[in-house]
PDB file of C-alpha atoms in Angstrom:
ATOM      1  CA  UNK A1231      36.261  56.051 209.170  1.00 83.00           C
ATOM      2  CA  UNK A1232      38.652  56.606 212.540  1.00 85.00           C
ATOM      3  CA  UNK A1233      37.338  59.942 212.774  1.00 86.00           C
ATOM      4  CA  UNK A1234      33.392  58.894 212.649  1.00 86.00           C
ATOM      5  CA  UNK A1235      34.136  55.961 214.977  1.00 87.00           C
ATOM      6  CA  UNK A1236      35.659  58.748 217.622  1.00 85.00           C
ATOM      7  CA  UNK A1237      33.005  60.968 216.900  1.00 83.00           C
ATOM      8  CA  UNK A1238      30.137  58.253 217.331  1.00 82.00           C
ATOM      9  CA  UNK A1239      32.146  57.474 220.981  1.00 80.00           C
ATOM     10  CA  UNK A1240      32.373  61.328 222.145  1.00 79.00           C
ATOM     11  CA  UNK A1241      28.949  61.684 221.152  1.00 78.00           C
ATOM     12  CA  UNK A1242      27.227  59.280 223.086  1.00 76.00           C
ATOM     13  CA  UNK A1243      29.814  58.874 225.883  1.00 73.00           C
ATOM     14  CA  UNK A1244      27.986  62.001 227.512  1.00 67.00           C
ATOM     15  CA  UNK A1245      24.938  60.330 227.663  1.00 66.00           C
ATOM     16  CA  UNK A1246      26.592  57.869 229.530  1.00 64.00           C
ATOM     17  CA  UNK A1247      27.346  59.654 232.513  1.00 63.00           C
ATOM     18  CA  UNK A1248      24.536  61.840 232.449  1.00 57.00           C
ATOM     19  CA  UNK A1249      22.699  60.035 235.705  1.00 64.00           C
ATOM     20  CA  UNK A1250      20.498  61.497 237.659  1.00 73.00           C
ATOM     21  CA  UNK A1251      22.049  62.780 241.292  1.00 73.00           C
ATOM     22  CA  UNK A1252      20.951  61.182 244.361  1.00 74.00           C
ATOM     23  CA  UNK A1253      19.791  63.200 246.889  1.00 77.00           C
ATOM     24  CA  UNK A1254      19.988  63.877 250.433  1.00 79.00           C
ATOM     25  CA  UNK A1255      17.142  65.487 252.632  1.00 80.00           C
ATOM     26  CA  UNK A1256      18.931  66.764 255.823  1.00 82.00           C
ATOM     27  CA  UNK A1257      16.587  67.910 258.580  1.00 79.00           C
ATOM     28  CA  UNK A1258      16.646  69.850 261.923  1.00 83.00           C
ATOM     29  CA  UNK A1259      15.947  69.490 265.195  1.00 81.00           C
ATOM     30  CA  UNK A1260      16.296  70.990 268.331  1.00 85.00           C
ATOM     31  CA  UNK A1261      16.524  67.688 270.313  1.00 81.00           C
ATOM     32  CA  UNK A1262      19.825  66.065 270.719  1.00 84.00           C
ATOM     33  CA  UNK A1263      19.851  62.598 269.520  1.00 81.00           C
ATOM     34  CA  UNK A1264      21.672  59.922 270.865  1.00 82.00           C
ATOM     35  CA  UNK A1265      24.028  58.048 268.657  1.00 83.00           C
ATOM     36  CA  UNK A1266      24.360  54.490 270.213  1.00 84.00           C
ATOM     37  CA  UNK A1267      23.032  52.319 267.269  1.00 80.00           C
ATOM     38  CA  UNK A1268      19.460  52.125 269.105  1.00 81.00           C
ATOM     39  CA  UNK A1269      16.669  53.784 267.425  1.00 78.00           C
ATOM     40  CA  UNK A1270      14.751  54.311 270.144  1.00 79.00           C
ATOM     41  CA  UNK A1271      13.901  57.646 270.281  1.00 79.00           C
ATOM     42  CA  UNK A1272      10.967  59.379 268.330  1.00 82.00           C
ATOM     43  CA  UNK A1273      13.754  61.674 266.179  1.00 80.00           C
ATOM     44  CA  UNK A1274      15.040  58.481 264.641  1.00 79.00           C
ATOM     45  CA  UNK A1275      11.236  57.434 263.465  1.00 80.00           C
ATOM     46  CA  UNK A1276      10.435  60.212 261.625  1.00 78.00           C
ATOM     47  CA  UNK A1277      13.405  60.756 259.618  1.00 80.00           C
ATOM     48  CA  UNK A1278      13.321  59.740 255.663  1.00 81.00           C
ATOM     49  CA  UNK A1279      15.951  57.405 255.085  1.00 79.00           C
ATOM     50  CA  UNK A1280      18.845  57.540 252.823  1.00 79.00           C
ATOM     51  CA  UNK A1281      18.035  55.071 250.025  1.00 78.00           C
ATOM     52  CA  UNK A1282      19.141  54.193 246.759  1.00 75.00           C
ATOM     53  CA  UNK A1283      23.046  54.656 247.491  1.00 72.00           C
ATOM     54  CA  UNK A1284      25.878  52.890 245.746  1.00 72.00           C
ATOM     55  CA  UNK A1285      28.731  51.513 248.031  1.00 68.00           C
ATOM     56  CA  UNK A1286      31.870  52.336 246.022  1.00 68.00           C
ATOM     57  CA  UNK A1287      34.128  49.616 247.765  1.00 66.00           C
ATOM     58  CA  UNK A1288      32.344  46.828 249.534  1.00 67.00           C
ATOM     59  CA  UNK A1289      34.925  45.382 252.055  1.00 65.00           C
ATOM     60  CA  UNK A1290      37.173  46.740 254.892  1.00 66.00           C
ATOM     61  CA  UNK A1291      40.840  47.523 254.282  1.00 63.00           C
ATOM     62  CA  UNK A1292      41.457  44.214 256.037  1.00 70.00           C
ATOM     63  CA  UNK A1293      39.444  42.678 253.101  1.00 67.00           C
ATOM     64  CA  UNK A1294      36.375  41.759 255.353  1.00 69.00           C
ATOM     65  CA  UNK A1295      33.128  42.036 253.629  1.00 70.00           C
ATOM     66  CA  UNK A1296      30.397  43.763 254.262  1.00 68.00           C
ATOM     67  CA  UNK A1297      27.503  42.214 255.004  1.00 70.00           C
ATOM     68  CA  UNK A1298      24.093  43.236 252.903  1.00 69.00           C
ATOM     69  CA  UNK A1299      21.474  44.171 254.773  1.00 65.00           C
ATOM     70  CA  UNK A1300      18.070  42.777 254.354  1.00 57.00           C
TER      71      UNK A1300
END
């Protein structure tokens, strides 16, 4: 019965972690964009953004939260 039990678990632990990969589009340019946290330049308005992430530890190492954004 042990041995069913463990092989029922290493079966279908696999399947567990089988997700599908998030992706990353990276694009180039030949204009130099300016990284002040102002998207005002046309680069930053064509872009794709980068959706669909996890964050793996939500707070600062001070323990400060990070805010969700809208």
């Amino acid at each position: 019965m042990r041995f069913i039990i463990f092989l029922f678990f290493l079966i279908f632990s696999d399947l567990v972690q089988a997700q599908e990969r998030k992706k990353l589009q990276s694009m180039f340019t030949d204009e130099v964009p300016i990284i002040d946290g102002i998207l005002s330049e046309d680069l930053w308005n064509n872009l794709n953004p980068a959706t669909d992430f996890t964050l793996m530890w939500p707070e600062t190492r001070n323990g400060i939260k990070i805010p969700k954004q809208p």
